[in-house]
Coordinates of C-alpha atoms in Angstrom, one line a residue:
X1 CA -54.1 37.0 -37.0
X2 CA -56.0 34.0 -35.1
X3 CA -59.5 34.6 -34.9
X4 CA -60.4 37.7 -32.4
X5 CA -61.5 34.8 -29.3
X6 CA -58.6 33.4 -29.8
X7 CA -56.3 36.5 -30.1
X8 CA -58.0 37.6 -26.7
X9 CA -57.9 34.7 -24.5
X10 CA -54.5 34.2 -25.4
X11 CA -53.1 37.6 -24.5
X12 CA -54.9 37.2 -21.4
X13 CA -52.7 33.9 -20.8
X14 CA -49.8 35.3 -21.8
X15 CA -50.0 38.7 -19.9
X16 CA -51.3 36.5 -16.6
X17 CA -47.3 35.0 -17.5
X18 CA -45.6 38.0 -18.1
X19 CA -46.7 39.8 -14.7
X20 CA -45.7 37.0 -12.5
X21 CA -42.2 36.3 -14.4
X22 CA -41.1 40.1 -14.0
X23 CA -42.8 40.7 -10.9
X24 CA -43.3 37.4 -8.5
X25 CA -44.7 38.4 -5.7
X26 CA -47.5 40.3 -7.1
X27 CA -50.2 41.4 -3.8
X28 CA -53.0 40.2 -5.8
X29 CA -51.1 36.2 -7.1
X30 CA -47.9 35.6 -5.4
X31 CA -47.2 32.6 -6.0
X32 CA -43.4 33.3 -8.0
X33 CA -42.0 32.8 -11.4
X34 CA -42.6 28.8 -11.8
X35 CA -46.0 28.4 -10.8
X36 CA -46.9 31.4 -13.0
X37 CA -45.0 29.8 -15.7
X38 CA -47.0 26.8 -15.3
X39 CA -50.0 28.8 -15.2
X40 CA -50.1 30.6 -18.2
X41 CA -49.0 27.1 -19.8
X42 CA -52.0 25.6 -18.6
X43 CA -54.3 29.2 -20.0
X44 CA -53.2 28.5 -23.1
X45 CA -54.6 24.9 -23.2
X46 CA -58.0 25.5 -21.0
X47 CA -58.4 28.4 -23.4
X48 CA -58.0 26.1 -26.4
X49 CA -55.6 28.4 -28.1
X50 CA -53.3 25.5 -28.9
X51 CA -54.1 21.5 -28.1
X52 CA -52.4 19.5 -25.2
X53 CA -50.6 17.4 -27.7
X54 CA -49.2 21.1 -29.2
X55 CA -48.4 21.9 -25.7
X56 CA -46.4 19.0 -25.0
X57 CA -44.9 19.3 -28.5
X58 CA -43.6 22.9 -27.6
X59 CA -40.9 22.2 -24.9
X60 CA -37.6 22.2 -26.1
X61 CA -36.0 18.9 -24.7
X62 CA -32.4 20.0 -26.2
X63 CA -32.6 23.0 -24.0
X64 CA -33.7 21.5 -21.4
X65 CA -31.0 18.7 -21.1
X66 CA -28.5 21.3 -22.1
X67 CA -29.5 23.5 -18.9
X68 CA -29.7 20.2 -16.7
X69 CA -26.0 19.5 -17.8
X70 CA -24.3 22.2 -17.6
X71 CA -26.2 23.0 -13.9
X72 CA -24.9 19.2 -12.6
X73 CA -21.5 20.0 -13.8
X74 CA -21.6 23.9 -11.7
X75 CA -22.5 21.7 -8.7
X76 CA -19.8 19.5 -9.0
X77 CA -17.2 22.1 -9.9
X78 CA -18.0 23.8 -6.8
X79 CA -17.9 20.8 -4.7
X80 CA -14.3 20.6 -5.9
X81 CA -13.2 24.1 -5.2
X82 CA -13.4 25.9 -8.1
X83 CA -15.3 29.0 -7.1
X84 CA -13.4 29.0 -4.1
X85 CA -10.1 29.2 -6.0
X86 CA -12.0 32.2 -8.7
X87 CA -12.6 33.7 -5.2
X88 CA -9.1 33.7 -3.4
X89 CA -7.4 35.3 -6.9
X90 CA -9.9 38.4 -5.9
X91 CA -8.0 38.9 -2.9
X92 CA -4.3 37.7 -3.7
X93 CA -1.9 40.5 -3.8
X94 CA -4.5 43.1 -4.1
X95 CA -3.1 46.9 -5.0
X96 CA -6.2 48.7 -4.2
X97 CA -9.7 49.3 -4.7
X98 CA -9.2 50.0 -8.4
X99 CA -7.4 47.3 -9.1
X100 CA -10.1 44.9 -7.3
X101 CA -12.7 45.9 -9.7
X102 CA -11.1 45.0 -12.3
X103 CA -10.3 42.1 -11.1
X104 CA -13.9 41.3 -10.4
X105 CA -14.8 42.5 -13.6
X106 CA -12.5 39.8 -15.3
X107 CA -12.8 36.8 -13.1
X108 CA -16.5 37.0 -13.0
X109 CA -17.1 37.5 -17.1
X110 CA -14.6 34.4 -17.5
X111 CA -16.6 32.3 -14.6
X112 CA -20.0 33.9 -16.5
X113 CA -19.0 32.4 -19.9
X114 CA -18.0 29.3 -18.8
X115 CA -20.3 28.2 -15.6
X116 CA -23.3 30.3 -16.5
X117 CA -23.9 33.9 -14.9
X118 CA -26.1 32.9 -12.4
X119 CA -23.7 30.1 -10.9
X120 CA -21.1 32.9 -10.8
X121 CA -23.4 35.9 -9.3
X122 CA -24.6 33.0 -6.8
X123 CA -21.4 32.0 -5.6
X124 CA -19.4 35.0 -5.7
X125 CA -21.4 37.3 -4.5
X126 CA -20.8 36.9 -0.6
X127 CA -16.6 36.9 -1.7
X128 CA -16.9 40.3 -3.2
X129 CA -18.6 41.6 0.1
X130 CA -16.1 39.8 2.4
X131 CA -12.9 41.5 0.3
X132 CA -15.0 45.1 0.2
X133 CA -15.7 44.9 3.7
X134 CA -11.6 43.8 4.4
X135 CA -10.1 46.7 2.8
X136 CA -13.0 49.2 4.0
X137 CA -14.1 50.0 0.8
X138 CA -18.2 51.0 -0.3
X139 CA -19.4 47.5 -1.8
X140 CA -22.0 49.2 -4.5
X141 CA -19.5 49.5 -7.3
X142 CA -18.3 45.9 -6.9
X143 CA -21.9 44.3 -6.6
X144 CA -22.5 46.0 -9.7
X145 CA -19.1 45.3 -11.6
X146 CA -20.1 41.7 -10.7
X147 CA -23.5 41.4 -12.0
X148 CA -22.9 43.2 -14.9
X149 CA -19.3 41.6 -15.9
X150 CA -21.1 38.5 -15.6
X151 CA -23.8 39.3 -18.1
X152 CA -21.4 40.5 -20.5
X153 CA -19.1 37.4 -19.8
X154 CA -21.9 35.3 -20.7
X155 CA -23.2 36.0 -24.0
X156 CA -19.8 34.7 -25.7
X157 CA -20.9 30.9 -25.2
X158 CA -23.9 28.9 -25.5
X159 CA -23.6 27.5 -21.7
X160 CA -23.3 31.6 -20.5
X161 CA -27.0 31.8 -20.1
X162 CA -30.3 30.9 -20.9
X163 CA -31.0 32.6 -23.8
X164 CA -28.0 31.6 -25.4
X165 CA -29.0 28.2 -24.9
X166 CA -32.1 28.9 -26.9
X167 CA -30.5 30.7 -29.4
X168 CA -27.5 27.8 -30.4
X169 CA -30.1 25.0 -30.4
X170 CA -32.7 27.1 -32.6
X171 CA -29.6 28.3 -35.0
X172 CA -27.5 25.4 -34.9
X173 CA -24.6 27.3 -34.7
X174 CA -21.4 25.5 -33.0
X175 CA -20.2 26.2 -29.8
X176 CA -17.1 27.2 -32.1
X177 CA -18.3 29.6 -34.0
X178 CA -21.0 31.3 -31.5
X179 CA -17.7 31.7 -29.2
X180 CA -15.7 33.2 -31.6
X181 CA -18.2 35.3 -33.4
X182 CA -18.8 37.2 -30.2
X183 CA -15.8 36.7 -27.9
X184 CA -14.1 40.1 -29.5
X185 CA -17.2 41.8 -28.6
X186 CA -17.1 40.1 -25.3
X187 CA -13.7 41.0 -24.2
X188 CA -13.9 44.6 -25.3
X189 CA -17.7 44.9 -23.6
X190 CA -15.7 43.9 -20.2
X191 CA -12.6 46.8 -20.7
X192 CA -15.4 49.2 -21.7
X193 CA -17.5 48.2 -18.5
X194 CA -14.9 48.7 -15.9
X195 CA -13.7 51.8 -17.6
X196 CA -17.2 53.4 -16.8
X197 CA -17.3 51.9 -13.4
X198 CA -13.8 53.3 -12.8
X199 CA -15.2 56.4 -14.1
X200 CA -18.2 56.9 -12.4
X201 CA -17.1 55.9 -8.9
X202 CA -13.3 57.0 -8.5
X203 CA -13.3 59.3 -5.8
X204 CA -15.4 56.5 -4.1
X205 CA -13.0 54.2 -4.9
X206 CA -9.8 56.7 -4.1
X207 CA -11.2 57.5 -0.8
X208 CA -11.5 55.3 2.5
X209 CA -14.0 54.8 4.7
X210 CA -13.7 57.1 8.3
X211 CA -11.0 55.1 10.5
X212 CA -14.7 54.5 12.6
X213 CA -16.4 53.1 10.2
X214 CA -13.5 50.6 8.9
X215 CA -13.2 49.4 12.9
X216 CA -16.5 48.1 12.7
X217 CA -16.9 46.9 9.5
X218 CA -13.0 45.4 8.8
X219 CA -12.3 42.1 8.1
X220 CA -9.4 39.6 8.4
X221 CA -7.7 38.2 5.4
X222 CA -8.0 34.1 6.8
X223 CA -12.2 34.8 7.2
X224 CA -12.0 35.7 3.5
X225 CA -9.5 32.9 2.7
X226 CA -11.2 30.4 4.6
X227 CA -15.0 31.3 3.4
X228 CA -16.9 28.3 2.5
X229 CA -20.5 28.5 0.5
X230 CA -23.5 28.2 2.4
X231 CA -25.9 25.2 1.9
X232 CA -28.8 27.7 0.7
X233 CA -26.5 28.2 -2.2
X234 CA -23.6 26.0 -3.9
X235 CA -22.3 23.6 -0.7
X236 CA -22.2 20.2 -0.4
X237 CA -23.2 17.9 2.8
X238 CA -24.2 14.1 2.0
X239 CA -25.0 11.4 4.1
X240 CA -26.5 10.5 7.1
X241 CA -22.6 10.2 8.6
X242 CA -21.8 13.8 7.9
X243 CA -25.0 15.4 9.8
X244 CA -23.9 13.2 12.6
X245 CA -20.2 14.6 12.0
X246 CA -22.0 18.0 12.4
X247 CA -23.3 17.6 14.9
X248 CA -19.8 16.4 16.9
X249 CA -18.8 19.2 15.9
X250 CA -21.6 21.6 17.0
X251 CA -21.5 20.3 20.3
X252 CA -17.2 20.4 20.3
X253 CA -18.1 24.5 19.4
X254 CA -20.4 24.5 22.6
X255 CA -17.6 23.1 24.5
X256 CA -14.6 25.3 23.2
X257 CA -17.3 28.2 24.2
X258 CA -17.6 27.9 27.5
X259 CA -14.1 26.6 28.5
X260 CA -13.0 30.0 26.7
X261 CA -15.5 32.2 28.8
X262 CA -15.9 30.2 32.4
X263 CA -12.1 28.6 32.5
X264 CA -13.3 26.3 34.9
X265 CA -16.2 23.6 34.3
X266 CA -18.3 21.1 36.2
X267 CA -17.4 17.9 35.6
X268 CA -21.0 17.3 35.0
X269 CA -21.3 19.9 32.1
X270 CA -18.5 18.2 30.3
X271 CA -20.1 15.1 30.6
X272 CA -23.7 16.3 29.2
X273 CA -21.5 18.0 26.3
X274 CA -20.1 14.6 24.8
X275 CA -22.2 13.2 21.9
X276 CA -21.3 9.6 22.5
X277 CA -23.9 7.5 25.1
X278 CA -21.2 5.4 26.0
X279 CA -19.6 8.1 28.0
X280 CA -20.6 7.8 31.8
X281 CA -18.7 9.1 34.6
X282 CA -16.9 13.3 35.1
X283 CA -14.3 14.3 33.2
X284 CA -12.0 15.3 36.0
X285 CA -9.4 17.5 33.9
X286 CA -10.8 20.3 32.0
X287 CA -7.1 21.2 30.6
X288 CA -6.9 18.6 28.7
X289 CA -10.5 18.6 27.5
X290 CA -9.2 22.1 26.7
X291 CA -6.3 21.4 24.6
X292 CA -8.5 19.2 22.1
X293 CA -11.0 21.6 21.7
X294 CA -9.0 24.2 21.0
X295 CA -7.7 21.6 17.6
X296 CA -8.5 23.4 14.6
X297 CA -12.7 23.0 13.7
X298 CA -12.7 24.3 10.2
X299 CA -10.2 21.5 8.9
X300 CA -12.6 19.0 10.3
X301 CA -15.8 20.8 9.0
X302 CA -13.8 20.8 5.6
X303 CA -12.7 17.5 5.7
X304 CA -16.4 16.4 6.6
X305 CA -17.8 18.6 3.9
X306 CA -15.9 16.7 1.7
X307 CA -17.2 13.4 2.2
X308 CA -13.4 11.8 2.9
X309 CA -15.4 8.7 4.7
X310 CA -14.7 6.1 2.6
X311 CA -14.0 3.8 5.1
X312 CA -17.4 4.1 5.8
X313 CA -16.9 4.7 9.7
X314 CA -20.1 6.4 11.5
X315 CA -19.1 9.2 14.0
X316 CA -21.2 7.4 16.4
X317 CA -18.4 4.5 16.3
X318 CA -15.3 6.7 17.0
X319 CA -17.2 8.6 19.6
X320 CA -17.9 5.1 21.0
X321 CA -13.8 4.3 21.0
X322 CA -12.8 7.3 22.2
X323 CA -14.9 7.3 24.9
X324 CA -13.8 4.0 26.3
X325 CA -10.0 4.9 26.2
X326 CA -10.0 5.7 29.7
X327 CA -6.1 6.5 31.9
X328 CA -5.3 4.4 35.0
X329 CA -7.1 6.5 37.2
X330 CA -10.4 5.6 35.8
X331 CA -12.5 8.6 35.7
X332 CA -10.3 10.8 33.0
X333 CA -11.4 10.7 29.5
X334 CA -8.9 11.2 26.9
X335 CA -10.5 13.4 24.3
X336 CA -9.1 12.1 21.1
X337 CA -12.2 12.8 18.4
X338 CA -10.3 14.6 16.9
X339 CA -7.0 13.0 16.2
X340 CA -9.0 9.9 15.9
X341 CA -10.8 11.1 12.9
X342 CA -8.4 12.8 11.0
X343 CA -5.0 11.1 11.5
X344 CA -6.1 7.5 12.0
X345 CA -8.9 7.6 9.4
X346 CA -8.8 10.1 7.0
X347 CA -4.4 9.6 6.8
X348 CA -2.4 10.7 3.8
X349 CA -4.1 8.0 1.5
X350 CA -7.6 9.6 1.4
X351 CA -5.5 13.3 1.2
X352 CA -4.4 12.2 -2.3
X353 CA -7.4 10.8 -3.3
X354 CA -9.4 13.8 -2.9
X355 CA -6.6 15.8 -4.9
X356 CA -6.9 13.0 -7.6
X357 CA -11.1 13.3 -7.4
X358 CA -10.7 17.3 -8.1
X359 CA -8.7 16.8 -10.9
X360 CA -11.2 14.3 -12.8
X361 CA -13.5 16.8 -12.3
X362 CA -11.4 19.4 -14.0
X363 CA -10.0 17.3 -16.5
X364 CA -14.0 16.1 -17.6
X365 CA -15.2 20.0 -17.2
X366 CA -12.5 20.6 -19.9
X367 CA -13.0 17.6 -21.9
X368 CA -16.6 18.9 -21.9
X369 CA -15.3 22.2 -23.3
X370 CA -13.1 20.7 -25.6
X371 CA -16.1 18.5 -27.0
X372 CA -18.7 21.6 -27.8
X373 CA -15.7 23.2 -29.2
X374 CA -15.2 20.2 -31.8
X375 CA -19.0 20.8 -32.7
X376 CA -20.6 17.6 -30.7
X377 CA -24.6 17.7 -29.7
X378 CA -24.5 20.1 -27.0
X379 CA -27.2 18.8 -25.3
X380 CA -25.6 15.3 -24.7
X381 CA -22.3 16.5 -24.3
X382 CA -23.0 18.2 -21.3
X383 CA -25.5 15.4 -19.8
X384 CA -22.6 13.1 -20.7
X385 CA -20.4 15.3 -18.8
X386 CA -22.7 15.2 -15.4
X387 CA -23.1 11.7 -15.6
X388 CA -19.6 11.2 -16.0
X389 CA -19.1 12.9 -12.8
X390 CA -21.8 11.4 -10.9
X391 CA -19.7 7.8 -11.7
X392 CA -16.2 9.0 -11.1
X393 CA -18.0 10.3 -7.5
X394 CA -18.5 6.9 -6.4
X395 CA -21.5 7.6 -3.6
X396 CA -24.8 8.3 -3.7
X397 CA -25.4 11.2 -6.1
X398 CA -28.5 12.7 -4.7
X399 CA -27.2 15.3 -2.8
X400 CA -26.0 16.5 -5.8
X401 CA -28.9 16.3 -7.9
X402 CA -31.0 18.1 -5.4
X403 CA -28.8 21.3 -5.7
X404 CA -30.2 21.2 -9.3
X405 CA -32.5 23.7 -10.0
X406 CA -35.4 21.6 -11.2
X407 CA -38.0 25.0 -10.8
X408 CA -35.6 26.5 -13.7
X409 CA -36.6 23.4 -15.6
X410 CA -40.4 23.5 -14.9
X411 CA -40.1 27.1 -15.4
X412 CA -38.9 27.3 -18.6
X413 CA -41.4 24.1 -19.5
X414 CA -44.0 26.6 -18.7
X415 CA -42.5 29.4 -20.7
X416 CA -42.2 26.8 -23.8
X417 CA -45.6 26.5 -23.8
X418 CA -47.1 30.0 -23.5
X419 CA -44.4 31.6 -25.6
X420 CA -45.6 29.4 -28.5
X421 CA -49.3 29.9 -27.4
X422 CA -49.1 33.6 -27.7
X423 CA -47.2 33.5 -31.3
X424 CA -49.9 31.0 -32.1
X425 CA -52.4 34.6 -32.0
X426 CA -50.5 36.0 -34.3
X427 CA -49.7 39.1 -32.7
X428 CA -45.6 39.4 -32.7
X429 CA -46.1 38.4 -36.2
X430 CA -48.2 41.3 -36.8
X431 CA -45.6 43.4 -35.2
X432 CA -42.4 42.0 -36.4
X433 CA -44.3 42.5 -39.7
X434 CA -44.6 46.5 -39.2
X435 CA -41.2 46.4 -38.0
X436 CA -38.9 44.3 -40.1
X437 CA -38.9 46.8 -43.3
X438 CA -36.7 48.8 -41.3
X439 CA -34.8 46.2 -39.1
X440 CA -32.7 44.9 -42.3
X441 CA -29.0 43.7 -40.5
X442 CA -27.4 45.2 -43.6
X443 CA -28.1 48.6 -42.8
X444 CA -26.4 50.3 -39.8
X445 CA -29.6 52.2 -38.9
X446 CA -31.9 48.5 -39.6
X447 CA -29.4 47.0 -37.0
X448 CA -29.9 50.0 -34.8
X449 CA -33.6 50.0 -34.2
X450 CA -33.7 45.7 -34.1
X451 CA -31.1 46.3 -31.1
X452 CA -33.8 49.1 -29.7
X453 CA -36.2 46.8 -30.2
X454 CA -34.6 43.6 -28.3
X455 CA -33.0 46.2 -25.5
X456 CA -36.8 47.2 -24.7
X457 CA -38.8 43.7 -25.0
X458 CA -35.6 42.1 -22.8
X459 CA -36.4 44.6 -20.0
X460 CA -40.1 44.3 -20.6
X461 CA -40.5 41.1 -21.1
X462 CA -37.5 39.2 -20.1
X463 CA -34.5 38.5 -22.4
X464 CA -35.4 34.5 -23.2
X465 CA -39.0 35.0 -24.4
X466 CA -37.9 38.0 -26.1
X467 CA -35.7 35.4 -28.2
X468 CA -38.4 32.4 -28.5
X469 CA -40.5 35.5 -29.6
X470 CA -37.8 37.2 -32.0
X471 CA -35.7 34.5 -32.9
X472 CA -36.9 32.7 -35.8
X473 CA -38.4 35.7 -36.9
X474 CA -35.2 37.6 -37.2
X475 CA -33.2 34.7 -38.8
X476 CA -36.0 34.6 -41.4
X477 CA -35.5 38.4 -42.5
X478 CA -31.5 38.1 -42.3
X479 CA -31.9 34.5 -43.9
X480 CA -33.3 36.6 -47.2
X481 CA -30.1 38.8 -47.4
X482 CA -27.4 35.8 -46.9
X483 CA -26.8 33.0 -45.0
X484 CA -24.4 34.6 -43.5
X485 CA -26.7 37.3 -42.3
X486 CA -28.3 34.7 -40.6
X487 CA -25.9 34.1 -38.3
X488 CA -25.0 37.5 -37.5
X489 CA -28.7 38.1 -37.3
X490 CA -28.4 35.6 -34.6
X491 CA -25.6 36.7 -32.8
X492 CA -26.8 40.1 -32.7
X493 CA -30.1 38.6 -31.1
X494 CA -27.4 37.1 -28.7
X495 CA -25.1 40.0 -27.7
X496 CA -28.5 42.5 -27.4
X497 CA -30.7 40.4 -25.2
X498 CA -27.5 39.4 -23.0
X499 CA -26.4 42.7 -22.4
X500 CA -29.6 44.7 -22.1
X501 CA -29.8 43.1 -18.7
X502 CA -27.5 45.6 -17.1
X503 CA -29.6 48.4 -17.8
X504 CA -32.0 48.2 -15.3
X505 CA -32.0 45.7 -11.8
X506 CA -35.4 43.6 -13.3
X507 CA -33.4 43.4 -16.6
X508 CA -31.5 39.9 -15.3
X509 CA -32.1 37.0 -13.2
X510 CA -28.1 38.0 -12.3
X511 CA -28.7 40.9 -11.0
X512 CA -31.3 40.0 -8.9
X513 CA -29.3 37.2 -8.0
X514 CA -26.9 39.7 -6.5
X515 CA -28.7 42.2 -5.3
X516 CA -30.6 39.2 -2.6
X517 CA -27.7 37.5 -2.1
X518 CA -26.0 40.9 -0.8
X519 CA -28.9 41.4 1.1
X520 CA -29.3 38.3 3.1
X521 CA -25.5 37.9 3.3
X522 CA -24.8 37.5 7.2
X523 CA -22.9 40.6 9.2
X524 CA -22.1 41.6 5.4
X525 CA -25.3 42.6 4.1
X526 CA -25.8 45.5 1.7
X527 CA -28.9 46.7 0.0
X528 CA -27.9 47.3 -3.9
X529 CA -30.9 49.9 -4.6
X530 CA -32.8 49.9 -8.3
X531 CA -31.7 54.0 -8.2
X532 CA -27.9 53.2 -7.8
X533 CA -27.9 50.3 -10.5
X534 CA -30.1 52.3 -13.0
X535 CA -27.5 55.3 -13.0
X536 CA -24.7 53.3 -14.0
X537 CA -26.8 50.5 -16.2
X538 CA -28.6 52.8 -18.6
X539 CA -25.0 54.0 -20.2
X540 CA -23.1 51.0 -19.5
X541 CA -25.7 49.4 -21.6
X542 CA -25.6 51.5 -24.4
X543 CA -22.2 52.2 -24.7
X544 CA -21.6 48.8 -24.7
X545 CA -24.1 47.6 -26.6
X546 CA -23.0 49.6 -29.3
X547 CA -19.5 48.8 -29.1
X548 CA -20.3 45.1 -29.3
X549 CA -22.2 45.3 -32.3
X550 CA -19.6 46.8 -34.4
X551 CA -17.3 43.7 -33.4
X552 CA -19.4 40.7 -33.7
X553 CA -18.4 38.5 -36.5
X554 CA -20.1 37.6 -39.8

């Protein structure tokens, strides 16, 4: 133990940490996770537990540039469709509400593994609603078959989640070996998953909604086909061109509006409608201002979303020709921005090129995989990766790298630092100490009270300082049986912390993840309380848990 000043001040720090990371908008400090983070950090050094140089020393750039990498690449992927495609095999050919969750269950501990399961959560979240809501179905089971398929899903690779992160650069296990020491556990955690979510909620799921509540809350097939990501969360707009695009196309939506309820316009409301300056005079036919609004919006918003500009025309331009093309009688306007845009500019050309830019991006996703799987430096494999895609994008990559989530990063800097102040008191030693004569991995009931231990610190205090606590200590104990223990010693530490998140809805950043995003989600919202995800995470964690331990290789 650290001497008593010491040992005190730095609890303080690190409890100051712990209460704003679990709970971030405390009444008394609510100022959320990073800033807390950052203030403990900064406890530690104003109350000289450990020296700015030993601060600085403690961040783990490996991790770090691992997590920057592999979040560059998610934005990218997304840009070109993938979640979108994860999210249309939810509702192709559907036979039922039973057959949904599964589905669920699979695509989103797949995604999980190999996008990390808070990209997933983030992404699909608002799908899983949409489908629910379609075939009048209770969304509760599939918000929670979700976020806890993707926590399972994610402990088989060291990309799945942050802990696994820390875990692969502190062991130095491959991306090889950490996959296939726990994707048997993995696969059989999912079955077992959706076999007690099929348990616990099969009347739910066997029964309909009342024919009264399905009218109000049904929904067509083409919204869910056609649902695109919001910009709070994964989308994609860049460049001054495509607000201006917008924008068109805001004021085209205002203009479809009120032909469709009034039928018959002033010529001056037309006129105040069109985005382009250059326009001056009344639009005499409203019929044929009719006809091109009613083209089809969504393929120009997707078109625009998509950045196919590589002409580099401005909107304000083809307003301006448009505008001028005027017939013989010399007051009609004929309303081509449409046709304009995506016939005479975008053409077949750019259709192929977009096709052959979303398959680069697939083709260097895998070749990313296919590198960590050879044993490369994980860290720069994935940086290498993101900047490959940031060339092969050929524009301005900000937009990008402002979806990034650079509070993660300064979050876990922050955690770095008072994790390793707090271990610099000496007390997890001290406790690890009492605890490890009967946490030996080669005893069933050592492994047994080590996964008790990691279920309850990962709920208390947050599965990745519950590993930069643990870790090392752990691989020490298993390192004196084997070395071979010491890799299953790690990969328990893995599978534990991973899954322990489903038991409660503080126990994952996924789950929260979900549970807001279902909130907030517009004329689809649903409140997923703590009470209904506690009743199904407390067994689903245990049995599973326990399943997965028995199959995790040596």
């Amino acid at each position: 133990m650290a001497p008593t000043v010491k040992v005190v001040l730095g609890s303080i720090g690190f409890a100051i940490f712990w209460v704003l990371a679990v709970f971030p908008a405390v009444p008394f400090l609510p100022i959320g996770r990073t800033a807390g983070s950052l203030l403990g950090a900064m406890l530690m050094v104003l109350f000289q537990v450990m020296t700015p140089d030993e601060a600085y020393a403690a961040i783990d750039l490996p991790i770090l540039g691992l997590l920057f990498g592999t979040m560059v690449v998610s934005v990218y992927l997304e840009r070109a469709d993938m979640f979108k495609y994860l999210g249309k095999l939810l509702a192709w050919k559907c036979q039922g509400a039973k057959d949904l969750l599964c589905r669920i269950c699979l695509i989103s501990a797949i995604s999980s593994a190999l996008f990390t399961n808070d990209t997933s959560c983030v992404v699909l979240t608002e799908f899983v609603l949409k489908i629910a809501r379609q075939q009048n179905l209770p969304p509760h089971p599939f918000l929670l078959a979700l976020a806890s398929s993707a926590n399972i899903g994610s402990s088989a690779t060291p990309i799945g989640n942050p802990q696994n992160l820390v875990i692969a650069v502190q062991s130095k296990i491959t991306f090889g070996r950490f996959l296939f020491g726990i994707l048997p556990a993995m696969l059989v955690g999912v079955c077992v998953n959706a076999l007690i979510l099929l348990c616990m909620y099969w009347k739910l799921l066997s029964v309909q909604k009342d024919e009264e509540d399905a009218a109000a809350e049904v929904v067509g097939e083409d919204d869910v086909d056609s649902h695109r990501f919001s910009p709070a969360t994964m989308s994609h707009l860049t460049s001054i061109h495509s607000q201006e695009l917008n924008s068109t196309i805001e004021s085209i939506n205002e203009i479809e509006s009120t032909l469709r309820n009034r039928g018959n316009l002033a010529a001056e409301t037309n006129s105040s409608m069109l985005t382009s300056p250059s326009v001056n005079g009344q639009i005499d036919s409203v019929e044929g201002l009719r006809d091109r609004a009613n083209l089809s919006i969504s393929e120009i918003e997707k078109d625009s979303s998509s950045n196919r500009k590589s002409d580099g025309l401005k909107v304000s331009e083809i307003c301006g020709s448009v505008a001028s093309k005027r017939s013989s009688s010399g007051n009609e306007v004929q309303y081509d921005i449409f046709a304009a845009f995506a016939e005479d500019r975008l053409g077949f050309s750019n259709k192929w090129k977009r096709v052959l830019w979303k398959a680069c991006v697939y083709l260097v996703t895998l070749g990313m995989l296919i590198s960590l799987l050879l044993g490369l430096n994980m860290s720069w494999t994935a940086i290498t990766a993101a900047l490959a895609l940031v060339v092969l994008d050929f524009k301005d990559a900000r937009p990008s790298l402002e979806k990034v989530s650079y509070s993660l990063l300064i979050f876990f800097c922050g955690m770095f630092i008072t994790v390793d102040g707090f271990n610099r008191t000496g007390i997890p030693s001290s406790l690890w100490d009492f605890v490890e004569p009967y946490a030996k991995i080669d005893h069933i009931s050592g492994i047994a009270l080590l996964a008790v231990v990691v279920v309850a610190l990962s709920n208390l205090a947050s599965n990745v300082p519950t590993v930069l606590l643990l870790g090392a200590r752990v691989a020490a104990s298993a390192a004196a049986i084997s070395p071979s223990s010491e890799k299953k010693a790690w990969l328990i530490l893995a599978w534990v912390s991973t899954v322990a998140g489903n038991l409660s809805l503080l126990g994952s950043a996924a789950n929260l993840i979900v549970c807001e995003q279902a909130r907030r989600a517009q004329h689809y919202g649903y409140n997923l309380s703590f009470w209904n995800h506690l009743k199904f995470g407390v067994p689903s964690t245990i049995i599973v848990t326990a399943i997965g331990l028995l199959l995790l290789g040596d």
